Coordinates of C-alpha atoms (C1' of nucleotides) in Angstrom, one line a residue:
Chain L
M1 CA 31.7 -41.1 17.7
S2 CA 35.0 -41.0 16.0
E3 CA 38.0 -41.2 18.3
V4 CA 39.7 -38.3 16.7
L5 CA 36.6 -36.1 17.2
L6 CA 36.5 -37.3 20.8
I7 CA 40.0 -36.3 21.5
R8 CA 39.4 -32.9 20.1
Q9 CA 36.5 -32.5 22.4
R10 CA 38.6 -33.6 25.4
I11 CA 41.3 -31.0 24.5
I12 CA 38.6 -28.3 24.3
E13 CA 37.4 -29.3 27.7
S14 CA 40.8 -29.3 29.2
I15 CA 41.4 -25.8 27.9
Q16 CA 38.2 -24.7 29.5
Q17 CA 39.0 -26.2 32.8
A18 CA 42.5 -24.8 32.8
A19 CA 41.1 -21.4 32.1
I20 CA 38.7 -21.6 35.0
Q21 CA 41.5 -22.9 37.3
A22 CA 43.7 -20.0 36.2
Q23 CA 40.9 -17.6 37.1
Q24 CA 40.4 -19.3 40.4
S25 CA 44.0 -19.0 41.2
G26 CA 43.9 -15.3 40.4
K27 CA 46.3 -15.5 37.5
L28 CA 43.5 -14.7 35.0
P29 CA 40.8 -12.1 35.6
G30 CA 37.4 -13.6 36.2
I31 CA 35.7 -12.5 33.0
P32 CA 33.3 -14.6 31.1
L33 CA 35.1 -17.0 28.7
P34 CA 34.3 -17.0 25.0
E35 CA 33.4 -20.2 23.3
I36 CA 36.6 -22.3 23.1
S37 CA 37.7 -23.8 19.9
V38 CA 40.7 -25.6 18.6
E39 CA 42.1 -25.6 15.1
R40 CA 44.5 -27.6 13.0
P41 CA 47.7 -25.7 12.7
Q42 CA 49.2 -25.5 9.2
K43 CA 52.7 -26.2 10.2
A44 CA 53.6 -29.6 11.7
E45 CA 56.0 -27.9 14.2
H46 CA 52.9 -26.3 15.8
G47 CA 51.6 -29.6 16.8
D48 CA 48.3 -31.3 16.1
Y49 CA 45.8 -28.9 17.6
A50 CA 46.1 -25.2 18.6
T51 CA 43.9 -22.7 20.4
S52 CA 44.0 -19.0 20.1
L53 CA 42.1 -18.4 23.3
P54 CA 44.8 -16.3 24.9
L55 CA 44.8 -13.9 22.0
K56 CA 41.0 -13.6 22.3
L57 CA 41.3 -12.8 26.0
A58 CA 44.1 -10.3 25.6
R59 CA 41.9 -7.2 25.2
S60 CA 39.3 -8.0 27.8
T61 CA 41.9 -8.9 30.4
G62 CA 44.5 -6.3 29.5
Q63 CA 47.2 -8.9 29.8
N64 CA 49.9 -10.0 27.4
P65 CA 48.5 -12.9 25.4
L66 CA 51.7 -14.9 25.8
I67 CA 51.5 -14.6 29.6
I68 CA 47.8 -15.7 29.4
A69 CA 48.9 -18.7 27.4
K70 CA 51.5 -19.6 29.9
N71 CA 49.1 -19.2 32.8
I72 CA 46.4 -21.4 31.2
A73 CA 48.9 -24.0 29.9
A74 CA 50.2 -24.4 33.4
F75 CA 46.9 -26.1 34.3
I76 CA 46.9 -28.5 31.4
S77 CA 48.7 -31.7 32.0
C78 CA 50.0 -34.2 29.5
N79 CA 48.5 -37.7 29.5
A80 CA 48.4 -40.9 27.5
E81 CA 46.9 -39.0 24.6
I82 CA 48.6 -35.6 24.7
A83 CA 52.4 -35.8 24.7
D84 CA 53.1 -32.1 24.7
V85 CA 51.6 -28.7 25.5
T86 CA 53.5 -25.7 24.5
I87 CA 53.0 -22.0 24.1
A88 CA 54.0 -20.0 21.1
P89 CA 54.0 -16.3 20.1
P90 CA 51.9 -14.3 19.7
G91 CA 49.7 -16.3 22.0
F92 CA 48.9 -19.8 21.0
I93 CA 48.7 -23.0 23.0
N94 CA 49.7 -25.9 20.9
F95 CA 49.0 -29.6 21.6
T96 CA 50.8 -32.6 20.3
L97 CA 49.3 -36.0 20.3
S98 CA 51.3 -38.8 21.7
K99 CA 52.9 -41.4 19.4
E100 CA 51.3 -44.2 21.3
W101 CA 47.8 -42.8 20.8
L102 CA 48.4 -42.1 17.1
I103 CA 49.7 -45.6 16.5
K104 CA 46.8 -47.2 18.3
Q105 CA 44.5 -45.6 15.8
V106 CA 45.8 -47.9 13.1
N107 CA 44.1 -50.8 14.8
N108 CA 41.0 -48.6 15.3
I109 CA 40.8 -47.9 11.6
L110 CA 41.2 -51.6 10.7
L111 CA 38.5 -52.5 13.1
Q112 CA 36.0 -49.9 11.7
G113 CA 36.7 -51.0 8.1
N114 CA 34.7 -49.2 5.5
K115 CA 32.8 -47.5 8.3
Y116 CA 35.9 -45.5 9.2
G117 CA 35.3 -41.8 8.8
D118 CA 31.6 -42.1 9.6
I119 CA 30.5 -39.7 12.3
D120 CA 27.3 -38.9 14.2
Y121 CA 27.1 -35.3 13.2
G122 CA 23.6 -35.5 11.7
H123 CA 21.9 -37.5 14.5
G124 CA 19.7 -39.2 12.0
K125 CA 18.0 -36.0 10.8
Y126 CA 16.2 -36.4 7.5
V127 CA 17.8 -34.4 4.7
Q128 CA 16.6 -34.1 1.1
I129 CA 19.0 -33.1 -1.6
E130 CA 17.3 -32.1 -4.8
F131 CA 19.6 -31.7 -7.8
V132 CA 20.0 -31.7 -11.5
S133 CA 16.2 -31.4 -12.1
A134 CA 16.9 -30.5 -15.7
N135 CA 14.0 -29.8 -18.0
P136 CA 13.2 -33.1 -19.7
T137 CA 13.1 -31.3 -23.0
G138 CA 16.7 -32.1 -24.0
P139 CA 19.8 -34.1 -23.1
L140 CA 21.9 -33.1 -20.1
H141 CA 24.9 -30.9 -20.7
V142 CA 28.1 -30.3 -18.6
G143 CA 26.4 -27.8 -16.3
H144 CA 24.0 -30.5 -15.2
G145 CA 27.0 -32.8 -14.8
R146 CA 28.5 -30.5 -12.3
G147 CA 25.3 -30.3 -10.3
A148 CA 25.0 -34.1 -10.4
V149 CA 28.5 -34.7 -9.1
L150 CA 28.1 -32.0 -6.4
G151 CA 24.7 -33.4 -5.3
S152 CA 25.6 -37.1 -5.3
T153 CA 28.9 -36.5 -3.4
L154 CA 27.2 -34.3 -0.9
A155 CA 24.6 -37.1 -0.4
N156 CA 27.4 -39.6 0.2
V157 CA 29.1 -37.4 2.7
L158 CA 26.0 -36.5 4.6
K159 CA 25.1 -40.2 4.9
S160 CA 28.5 -40.7 6.3
A161 CA 28.0 -37.9 8.7
G162 CA 25.0 -39.5 10.2
F163 CA 22.1 -38.0 8.3
K164 CA 19.3 -39.9 6.6
V165 CA 19.4 -38.7 3.0
Q166 CA 17.0 -38.7 0.1
K167 CA 18.2 -37.8 -3.4
E168 CA 15.5 -36.4 -5.6
F169 CA 15.1 -35.3 -9.2
Y170 CA 12.3 -32.8 -9.8
I171 CA 10.8 -33.4 -13.2
N172 CA 9.4 -30.2 -14.8
D173 CA 6.7 -32.0 -16.7
A174 CA 4.2 -29.2 -16.6
G175 CA 4.4 -25.7 -18.1
N176 CA 5.1 -23.9 -21.3
Q177 CA 8.4 -25.7 -22.1
I178 CA 6.5 -29.0 -22.3
L179 CA 4.1 -27.5 -24.8
A180 CA 7.0 -26.2 -26.9
F181 CA 8.7 -29.6 -26.7
T182 CA 5.5 -31.4 -27.8
R183 CA 4.9 -29.1 -30.7
S184 CA 8.5 -29.3 -31.8
L185 CA 8.4 -33.1 -31.7
F186 CA 5.2 -33.3 -33.6
A187 CA 6.6 -31.0 -36.3
R188 CA 9.8 -33.1 -36.6
Y189 CA 7.7 -36.3 -36.6
Q190 CA 5.7 -35.0 -39.5
Q191 CA 8.7 -33.7 -41.3
C192 CA 10.3 -37.1 -41.1
L193 CA 7.2 -38.5 -42.8
D194 CA 7.7 -35.9 -45.6
I195 CA 4.9 -33.7 -44.5
D196 CA 5.7 -30.1 -45.0
V197 CA 5.1 -28.3 -41.6
E198 CA 7.1 -25.6 -39.9
M199 CA 8.8 -25.8 -36.6
P200 CA 7.3 -23.6 -33.9
A201 CA 9.3 -20.4 -33.4
E202 CA 9.9 -21.1 -29.7
G203 CA 10.7 -24.7 -30.5
Y204 CA 13.7 -27.0 -29.8
F205 CA 15.9 -27.1 -32.8
G206 CA 18.5 -29.5 -31.6
S207 CA 19.2 -32.5 -33.8
Y208 CA 18.3 -34.8 -31.0
M209 CA 14.6 -33.9 -31.6
T210 CA 14.8 -35.3 -35.1
D211 CA 16.5 -38.4 -33.8
L212 CA 13.7 -38.8 -31.3
A213 CA 11.1 -38.4 -34.0
K214 CA 12.8 -41.1 -36.2
E215 CA 13.0 -43.4 -33.2
I216 CA 9.3 -43.0 -32.6
I217 CA 8.5 -43.7 -36.3
E218 CA 10.6 -46.9 -36.1
N219 CA 8.6 -48.0 -33.1
C220 CA 5.1 -46.7 -33.8
G221 CA 5.1 -45.9 -37.5
D222 CA 2.9 -43.0 -38.7
K223 CA -0.1 -43.7 -36.4
F224 CA 0.1 -40.2 -34.9
I225 CA -0.8 -38.4 -38.2
K226 CA -3.9 -40.6 -38.5
M227 CA -5.1 -39.4 -35.2
P228 CA -6.9 -36.1 -34.4
S229 CA -4.0 -33.7 -33.9
V230 CA -4.9 -32.8 -30.3
E231 CA -4.8 -36.4 -29.3
A232 CA -1.7 -37.0 -31.3
E233 CA 0.2 -34.2 -29.7
A234 CA -0.8 -35.3 -26.2
E235 CA 0.2 -38.9 -26.8
L236 CA 3.3 -38.2 -28.8
G237 CA 4.4 -35.6 -26.3
Q238 CA 4.1 -38.0 -23.4
L239 CA 6.0 -40.6 -25.4
G240 CA 8.8 -38.2 -26.2
L241 CA 8.9 -37.0 -22.6
D242 CA 9.3 -40.6 -21.3
K243 CA 12.1 -41.2 -23.8
M244 CA 13.9 -38.0 -22.8
I245 CA 13.7 -38.9 -19.1
A246 CA 15.0 -42.3 -19.9
R247 CA 18.0 -40.7 -21.7
I248 CA 18.6 -38.4 -18.8
K249 CA 18.6 -41.4 -16.4
E250 CA 21.2 -43.1 -18.7
S251 CA 23.5 -40.1 -18.7
L252 CA 23.3 -39.9 -14.9
E253 CA 23.9 -43.6 -14.7
L254 CA 27.1 -43.0 -16.7
L255 CA 28.2 -40.6 -14.0
G256 CA 27.3 -43.1 -11.3
V257 CA 24.4 -41.0 -10.1
R258 CA 21.2 -42.6 -9.0
F259 CA 18.2 -40.9 -7.5
D260 CA 15.9 -42.2 -4.8
Q261 CA 12.9 -40.4 -6.1
W262 CA 11.8 -38.8 -9.4
F263 CA 9.2 -36.3 -8.4
S264 CA 6.7 -35.1 -11.0
E265 CA 5.7 -31.5 -11.0
R266 CA 2.3 -32.4 -12.5
S267 CA 1.5 -34.6 -9.4
L268 CA 1.3 -31.4 -7.3
Y269 CA -1.8 -30.4 -9.3
K270 CA -3.3 -33.9 -9.2
N271 CA -3.2 -34.3 -5.5
G272 CA -4.4 -30.8 -4.6
Q273 CA -1.2 -29.8 -2.9
Y274 CA -0.8 -26.8 -5.1
D275 CA -4.2 -25.5 -3.9
K276 CA -3.3 -26.2 -0.4
A277 CA 0.0 -24.4 -0.5
I278 CA -1.5 -21.3 -2.1
S279 CA -4.3 -21.2 0.4
I280 CA -1.9 -21.3 3.3
L281 CA -0.1 -18.3 1.8
R282 CA -3.4 -16.6 1.3
Q283 CA -4.4 -17.3 5.0
N284 CA -1.1 -15.9 6.1
G285 CA -1.7 -12.7 4.1
Y286 CA 0.9 -13.1 1.5
I287 CA -1.3 -13.4 -1.6
A288 CA -2.7 -10.4 -3.4
D289 CA -4.8 -10.0 -6.5
K290 CA -3.9 -7.1 -8.7
E291 CA -3.6 -6.3 -12.5
S292 CA -5.9 -9.4 -13.0
A293 CA -3.1 -11.7 -11.8
T294 CA -2.4 -13.4 -8.5
W295 CA 0.8 -12.3 -6.7
F296 CA 3.0 -13.4 -3.9
V297 CA 3.6 -10.3 -1.8
S298 CA 7.4 -10.9 -1.3
T299 CA 7.8 -7.2 -0.6
A300 CA 6.2 -7.8 2.8
L301 CA 9.2 -10.0 3.5
G302 CA 11.8 -7.6 2.5
E303 CA 12.1 -8.5 -1.2
D304 CA 12.2 -5.6 -3.6
K305 CA 9.6 -7.0 -6.0
D306 CA 6.4 -9.0 -5.8
S307 CA 6.1 -12.2 -7.9
V308 CA 3.3 -13.4 -10.1
V309 CA 1.9 -16.8 -9.0
V310 CA -1.1 -17.1 -11.3
R311 CA -1.0 -15.3 -14.7
S312 CA -3.9 -13.1 -15.9
D313 CA -4.9 -16.0 -18.2
G314 CA -5.4 -18.2 -15.2
T315 CA -2.3 -20.5 -15.6
P316 CA 0.1 -20.8 -12.7
T317 CA 3.8 -19.8 -13.2
Y318 CA 6.7 -22.2 -12.4
F319 CA 7.1 -20.2 -9.2
A320 CA 3.6 -21.3 -8.1
T321 CA 4.5 -25.0 -8.5
D322 CA 7.8 -24.3 -6.7
I323 CA 5.8 -23.0 -3.8
A324 CA 3.7 -26.2 -3.8
Y325 CA 6.8 -28.3 -4.2
H326 CA 8.5 -26.8 -1.1
Y327 CA 5.3 -27.0 0.8
N328 CA 5.3 -30.7 -0.1
K329 CA 8.9 -31.2 1.0
F330 CA 8.6 -29.6 4.4
I331 CA 5.0 -30.1 5.4
E332 CA 3.8 -33.2 3.6
R333 CA 7.1 -35.2 3.6
K334 CA 8.5 -33.6 6.8
F335 CA 12.2 -33.3 5.8
D336 CA 14.2 -31.7 8.6
R337 CA 16.4 -30.1 6.0
V338 CA 16.2 -29.5 2.3
I339 CA 19.1 -28.7 0.1
D340 CA 18.4 -27.5 -3.5
I341 CA 21.2 -27.3 -6.0
W342 CA 20.4 -24.9 -8.7
G343 CA 22.3 -23.5 -11.7
A344 CA 23.6 -19.9 -11.7
D345 CA 20.7 -18.8 -13.9
H346 CA 18.3 -19.4 -11.0
Q347 CA 20.2 -17.4 -8.4
G348 CA 17.7 -14.5 -8.5
H349 CA 15.1 -17.0 -7.4
V350 CA 16.9 -17.9 -4.1
S351 CA 15.8 -15.1 -1.8
R352 CA 12.3 -15.3 -3.1
M353 CA 12.1 -19.0 -2.4
E354 CA 13.5 -18.5 1.1
A355 CA 10.8 -15.9 1.6
V356 CA 8.1 -18.3 0.5
V357 CA 9.3 -21.0 2.9
G358 CA 9.1 -18.4 5.7
A359 CA 5.6 -17.3 4.6
L360 CA 4.5 -21.0 4.8
G361 CA 5.4 -20.9 8.4
I362 CA 8.6 -22.9 8.1
N363 CA 11.9 -21.8 9.5
P364 CA 13.8 -20.6 6.3
K365 CA 17.0 -21.9 7.8
R366 CA 15.9 -25.4 7.1
L367 CA 16.2 -24.6 3.4
K368 CA 19.7 -24.3 1.8
V369 CA 20.1 -23.4 -1.8
I370 CA 23.4 -24.1 -3.4
I371 CA 24.1 -22.3 -6.6
S372 CA 26.5 -24.1 -8.8
Q373 CA 28.2 -21.6 -11.1
L374 CA 28.4 -21.8 -14.8
V375 CA 30.6 -24.3 -16.6
T376 CA 32.0 -23.2 -19.9
L377 CA 33.0 -26.0 -22.2
R378 CA 36.1 -25.5 -24.4
R379 CA 38.0 -27.6 -26.8
G380 CA 41.5 -26.5 -27.1
G381 CA 40.7 -23.0 -25.8
E382 CA 37.7 -22.6 -28.2
L383 CA 34.3 -22.2 -26.8
V384 CA 31.8 -25.0 -27.3
R385 CA 28.2 -24.1 -27.3
I386 CA 25.9 -26.0 -25.0
S387 CA 22.6 -24.3 -25.8
K388 CA 19.7 -26.6 -25.9
R389 CA 17.6 -24.8 -28.4
S390 CA 20.3 -24.2 -31.0
G391 CA 21.6 -27.2 -33.0
D392 CA 25.2 -27.7 -32.1
M393 CA 25.6 -29.0 -28.6
I394 CA 27.8 -31.4 -26.8
T395 CA 26.0 -33.6 -24.3
L396 CA 27.1 -34.7 -20.9
S397 CA 27.2 -38.3 -22.1
E398 CA 29.6 -37.4 -24.9
V399 CA 31.9 -35.6 -22.4
I400 CA 31.9 -38.5 -20.0
E401 CA 32.8 -40.9 -22.8
E402 CA 35.6 -38.6 -24.0
V403 CA 37.3 -38.0 -20.7
G404 CA 36.1 -40.9 -18.5
V405 CA 33.9 -41.0 -15.4
D406 CA 36.5 -40.7 -12.8
A407 CA 38.2 -37.7 -14.3
C408 CA 34.9 -36.1 -15.0
R409 CA 33.7 -36.5 -11.4
F410 CA 37.0 -35.3 -10.0
F411 CA 37.2 -32.2 -12.3
F412 CA 33.6 -31.2 -11.4
L413 CA 34.3 -31.7 -7.8
C414 CA 37.6 -30.0 -7.3
R415 CA 36.3 -26.4 -7.5
S416 CA 34.0 -24.9 -5.0
A417 CA 30.4 -24.5 -6.3
D418 CA 30.5 -20.8 -6.3
S419 CA 33.4 -20.3 -8.7
Q420 CA 32.8 -20.6 -12.4
M421 CA 34.8 -23.2 -14.2
D422 CA 36.3 -23.8 -17.6
F423 CA 36.1 -27.4 -18.7
D424 CA 38.6 -27.9 -21.5
L425 CA 38.1 -31.2 -23.2
E426 CA 41.6 -31.2 -24.8
L427 CA 43.2 -30.3 -21.5
A428 CA 41.2 -32.9 -19.6
K429 CA 42.4 -35.6 -22.0
K430 CA 45.9 -34.3 -22.3
E431 CA 46.4 -34.2 -18.6
S432 CA 45.0 -37.7 -18.1
Q433 CA 48.6 -38.9 -18.1
D434 CA 49.6 -36.5 -15.4
N435 CA 46.2 -36.2 -13.7
P436 CA 45.6 -36.1 -10.0
V437 CA 42.9 -38.7 -10.6
Y438 CA 45.6 -41.2 -11.7
Y439 CA 48.0 -40.1 -9.1
I440 CA 45.4 -40.9 -6.4
Q441 CA 44.3 -44.2 -7.9
Y442 CA 48.0 -45.1 -8.4
A443 CA 48.5 -44.9 -4.7
N444 CA 45.8 -47.4 -4.2
A445 CA 47.2 -49.7 -6.9
R446 CA 50.5 -49.6 -5.2
I447 CA 49.0 -50.6 -1.9
S448 CA 47.1 -53.4 -3.5
S449 CA 50.3 -54.6 -5.1
I450 CA 52.0 -54.7 -1.7
L451 CA 49.1 -56.6 -0.2
R452 CA 49.2 -59.0 -3.1
L453 CA 52.9 -59.6 -2.6
A454 CA 52.3 -60.3 1.1
E455 CA 49.6 -62.7 0.3
E456 CA 51.7 -64.5 -2.3
K457 CA 54.4 -64.9 0.4
G458 CA 51.8 -66.2 2.8
I459 CA 52.4 -63.5 5.4
D460 CA 49.7 -63.3 8.0
F461 CA 49.8 -59.8 9.6
T462 CA 46.6 -60.0 11.7
D463 CA 48.6 -60.0 14.9
G464 CA 51.2 -57.5 13.6
D465 CA 52.6 -55.3 16.4
I466 CA 51.8 -51.8 15.4
S467 CA 53.8 -50.3 18.2
L468 CA 56.8 -50.6 15.9
L469 CA 55.4 -47.9 13.6
T470 CA 57.3 -45.1 15.3
G471 CA 59.1 -43.5 12.3
E472 CA 58.2 -39.9 11.4
T473 CA 57.2 -41.0 7.9
E474 CA 54.8 -43.6 9.4
L475 CA 53.4 -41.1 11.9
T476 CA 52.8 -38.5 9.2
L477 CA 50.8 -41.0 7.2
I478 CA 48.7 -41.9 10.3
R479 CA 48.1 -38.3 11.1
K480 CA 46.8 -37.7 7.6
M481 CA 44.5 -40.7 7.8
L482 CA 43.1 -39.4 11.0
L483 CA 41.9 -36.3 9.3
L484 CA 39.1 -38.0 7.4
P485 CA 36.4 -37.7 10.1
E486 CA 37.1 -34.0 10.4
I487 CA 36.9 -33.5 6.6
I488 CA 33.5 -35.2 6.7
E489 CA 32.4 -33.0 9.5
L490 CA 33.7 -29.9 7.7
I491 CA 31.8 -30.8 4.5
A492 CA 28.6 -31.7 6.4
N493 CA 28.8 -28.3 8.0
S494 CA 29.9 -26.2 5.0
L495 CA 28.2 -28.3 2.3
E496 CA 31.4 -27.8 0.2
P497 CA 32.5 -31.2 -1.0
H498 CA 35.5 -30.0 -2.9
H499 CA 37.6 -30.4 0.2
L500 CA 37.5 -34.1 -0.5
T501 CA 39.5 -33.8 -3.7
Y502 CA 42.3 -31.9 -1.9
Y503 CA 42.3 -34.4 1.0
S504 CA 42.6 -37.3 -1.4
Q505 CA 45.5 -35.7 -3.1
D506 CA 47.3 -35.0 0.2
L507 CA 46.7 -38.5 1.4
A508 CA 48.1 -39.9 -1.9
T509 CA 51.1 -37.6 -1.8
I510 CA 52.0 -38.7 1.8
F511 CA 51.5 -42.3 0.9
H512 CA 53.8 -42.1 -2.2
S513 CA 56.4 -40.4 0.0
F514 CA 56.0 -43.1 2.7
Y515 CA 56.3 -45.8 0.0
K516 CA 59.6 -44.3 -1.2
Q517 CA 61.1 -44.1 2.3
C518 CA 59.7 -47.2 4.0
R519 CA 59.9 -50.6 2.3
V520 CA 57.0 -52.7 3.6
V521 CA 57.8 -56.3 2.8
T522 CA 61.3 -56.9 4.0
D523 CA 63.4 -59.6 5.7
D524 CA 62.4 -58.3 9.1
P525 CA 59.1 -60.1 9.8
D526 CA 58.0 -57.9 12.7
T527 CA 58.4 -54.6 10.8
T528 CA 56.8 -56.2 7.7
R529 CA 53.7 -57.2 9.6
A530 CA 53.4 -53.9 11.4
R531 CA 53.8 -52.0 8.1
L532 CA 51.3 -54.3 6.4
K533 CA 48.8 -53.2 8.9
L534 CA 49.5 -49.6 8.3
V535 CA 49.3 -50.0 4.6
A536 CA 46.0 -52.0 4.9
S537 CA 44.5 -49.2 7.0
A538 CA 45.7 -46.6 4.5
K539 CA 43.9 -48.5 1.8
L540 CA 40.7 -48.3 3.8
V541 CA 41.0 -44.6 4.2
L542 CA 41.9 -44.0 0.5
S543 CA 39.1 -46.2 -0.7
K544 CA 36.6 -44.5 1.6
T545 CA 37.6 -41.1 0.3
L546 CA 37.3 -42.2 -3.3
H547 CA 34.1 -43.9 -2.6
L548 CA 32.6 -40.7 -1.2
M549 CA 33.6 -38.9 -4.3
G550 CA 31.9 -41.6 -6.4
M551 CA 35.1 -42.7 -8.0
T552 CA 36.3 -46.2 -8.9
I553 CA 39.2 -47.7 -6.9
P554 CA 41.1 -50.0 -9.2
D555 CA 43.6 -52.4 -7.6
R556 CA 45.5 -52.6 -10.8
M557 CA 45.9 -49.9 -13.5
Chain H
rG1 C1' 20.6 1.2 -12.6
rC2 C1' 19.8 -2.8 -8.7
rG3 C1' 20.9 -7.9 -6.7
rC4 C1' 23.9 -12.5 -6.4
rU5 C1' 28.8 -14.8 -7.3
rU6 C1' 33.9 -14.3 -8.5
rG7 C1' 39.0 -11.7 -8.7
rU8 C1' 45.1 -15.3 -4.9
rA9 C1' 52.1 -17.7 -8.3
rG10 C1' 52.9 -17.8 -15.8
rC11 C1' 48.0 -21.3 -16.1
rU12 C1' 44.0 -24.0 -13.2
rC13 C1' 42.6 -23.7 -8.2
rA14 C1' 43.0 -24.3 -2.3
rA15 C1' 43.5 -22.0 2.2
rC16 C1' 40.1 -26.0 8.2
rU17 C1' 35.2 -20.2 7.7
rG18 C1' 39.2 -14.2 11.5
rG19 C1' 45.0 -17.0 13.2
rA20 C1' 51.3 -18.4 13.2
rU21 C1' 56.2 -17.8 7.4
rA22 C1' 49.2 -17.7 1.9
rG23 C1' 49.6 -23.7 -0.1
rA24 C1' 48.8 -27.7 -4.2
rG25 C1' 48.7 -29.4 -9.4
rC26 C1' 50.4 -28.2 -14.3
rG27 C1' 54.4 -25.6 -16.6
rC28 C1' 59.7 -24.1 -15.7
rA29 C1' 65.2 -25.3 -13.7
rG30 C1' 67.8 -29.3 -11.4
rC31 C1' 68.6 -34.0 -8.7
rC32 C1' 67.2 -39.5 -7.5
rC33 C1' 66.4 -46.4 -10.2
rU34 C1' 72.0 -53.3 -7.8
rG35 C1' 64.8 -53.2 -3.3
rC36 C1' 57.3 -54.1 -2.7
rG37 C1' 54.4 -50.9 -9.8
rG38 C1' 59.1 -44.4 -12.1
rA39 C1' 51.6 -43.3 -13.7
rG40 C1' 56.9 -42.3 -8.5
rG41 C1' 60.3 -39.4 -4.9
rC42 C1' 63.4 -35.0 -3.6
rU43 C1' 65.1 -29.7 -4.3
rG44 C1' 64.5 -24.7 -6.3
rA45 C1' 62.6 -20.3 -8.7
rG46 C1' 57.8 -18.0 -8.9
rG47 C1' 53.0 -13.5 -4.5
rU48 C1' 52.0 -5.8 -2.5
rU49 C1' 45.8 -12.0 -2.3
rG50 C1' 42.1 -6.5 -8.4
rU51 C1' 42.7 -1.1 -6.2
rG52 C1' 42.0 2.3 -2.1
rG53 C1' 40.3 3.0 2.8
rG54 C1' 38.2 0.9 7.6
rU55 C1' 37.4 -2.7 11.9
rU56 C1' 40.8 -6.1 14.9
rC57 C1' 46.0 -8.3 19.1
rA58 C1' 45.5 -10.7 14.1
rA59 C1' 42.3 -9.7 7.3
rA60 C1' 42.9 -13.4 1.2
rU61 C1' 38.7 -14.0 4.7
rC62 C1' 34.5 -9.0 7.9
rC63 C1' 32.6 -3.6 6.5
rC64 C1' 32.7 0.7 2.8
rA65 C1' 34.0 2.7 -2.0
rC66 C1' 35.9 1.9 -6.8
rC67 C1' 37.6 -1.3 -11.0
rA68 C1' 37.0 -6.0 -13.9
rA69 C1' 34.4 -10.8 -15.2
rG70 C1' 29.9 -14.1 -15.1
rC71 C1' 24.7 -14.7 -14.0
rG72 C1' 20.0 -12.6 -12.9
rC73 C1' 16.2 -8.5 -12.4
rG74 C1' 7.0 -9.5 -11.7
rC75 C1' 2.7 -12.8 -15.8
rC76 C1' 9.9 -18.0 -19.8
rA77 C1' 11.6 -22.1 -16.7

RNA sequence: GCGCUUGUAGCUCAACUGGAUAGAGCGCAGCCCUGCGGAGGCUGAGGUUGUGGGUUCAAAUCCCACCAAGCGCGCCA
């Protein structure tokens, strides 16, 4: 376990013991104690940790919270780790870590290397994150980009937090949209061969379909018009689908996103899992036949409407395969936890899905659906359409090329998933000079530059004496570095990876400030070697943070 | 009409999940290079947290009502 999480635990225990001792001594009424927690105060003058326990006890004991604080704090003694325990109005007990302990952590970080920050929060539990899962009927757009960055970052953080993680892309290769895709492609294919056919009304009119048709003509010629049209559609459709999936993979690759598994919707029908899932629901009494269709009786689980599972024409809805898919995730593949990241247009589906999971006999708490809100793309304030069916769209790949991967990832990441975002291409490019992305990477470049200088001068700092790092500026930097494990824990718990972007900016700011105030390589060899150690550890922490966000860490810019 | 999400500085967003004087970036007004990368540092102005009530020692955060924006609402996915 991380040292910094351990010390937090020890502080909590010492508060608990002190409260019990206060009760035994009669200074605190013997009422049951609430769960004790500590928090990180916002202001440095309030110390490193604080508890509001006295305030929570004020009502039930009828005592003044400040008196309670005083009486509890009297039983907490300082030690090698805790330098100071103080009380503050209206009723806080504040803890300050000792300089010695803080400084010691520099060696600790260097020792852990790129494993620094990793914690054992997940205990090896198996988590699946399913994200993007875009229909393979068109290229990815910015909305998918947001989901991709969210999901991949979350996967990185959860791994770091001690979970076993699987990243999955669900390929919707069954259903009506595939039929429409196939017909559109066949129409474009024929049109490119000067055959006068009409596009289907519900078809995909984007220009990428024509490009796809041309590409297929280049590779396969006109063989599909010589075949019976049913066969031709089937074969051409599959070919087109494969090519679209390949393009989706390429776009994701550009963002640095790789999946462990590409899961086919169709496979659920082939291996009988669809039938199995529905029969479980039927057994549990959640399936009803009415109006010549088959329904999932979600009203029995508190939903306001039932949902069609099999249409009156006998074909299953996408909801039916989603049932089978989640049966597969939890029961066949035995994930302890499943995280689905969906777009805002699927939010009405969330409570229904949770109901299904429960109806399958699975604790619904094991499923967490994250809704990533809409992204509106703008160029200089003007709206850019990203609709797949209409012609004019800008793809994710184009956006990445225009603003760069690192900026892209950072922008998508820095807002919490449930707030909508405007992505202005002009702004993203214009700000690239003055961008937080460059600001953070610049901090790393500066560190690298210092380490290069040290190397050129042949300075070996492996036995540098870190106990010299007693300056306030140095301690501030150490304190910030020590926050990383807590940030990882926070994200593993809240599933909100945007905290990383703020942490990385804070860390960079504090480093830049340190850089200004403390020269590292000087005539004083002892200070030089001590500070080189500090700087080397800062590089580890910064690199780890950027790595978790999936960003590059250039040593020169 | 109902449901989900959002509303915080001029703009874009945070706020450790109920804690102390609500913080960053951009923009704005200034200041700082005879030292490791100025893509930098420092200072300042800027707020009735959409509105009104409620719960609490404590509310941007929880509850209720209203206003505004986005998304969705049984045989599309």
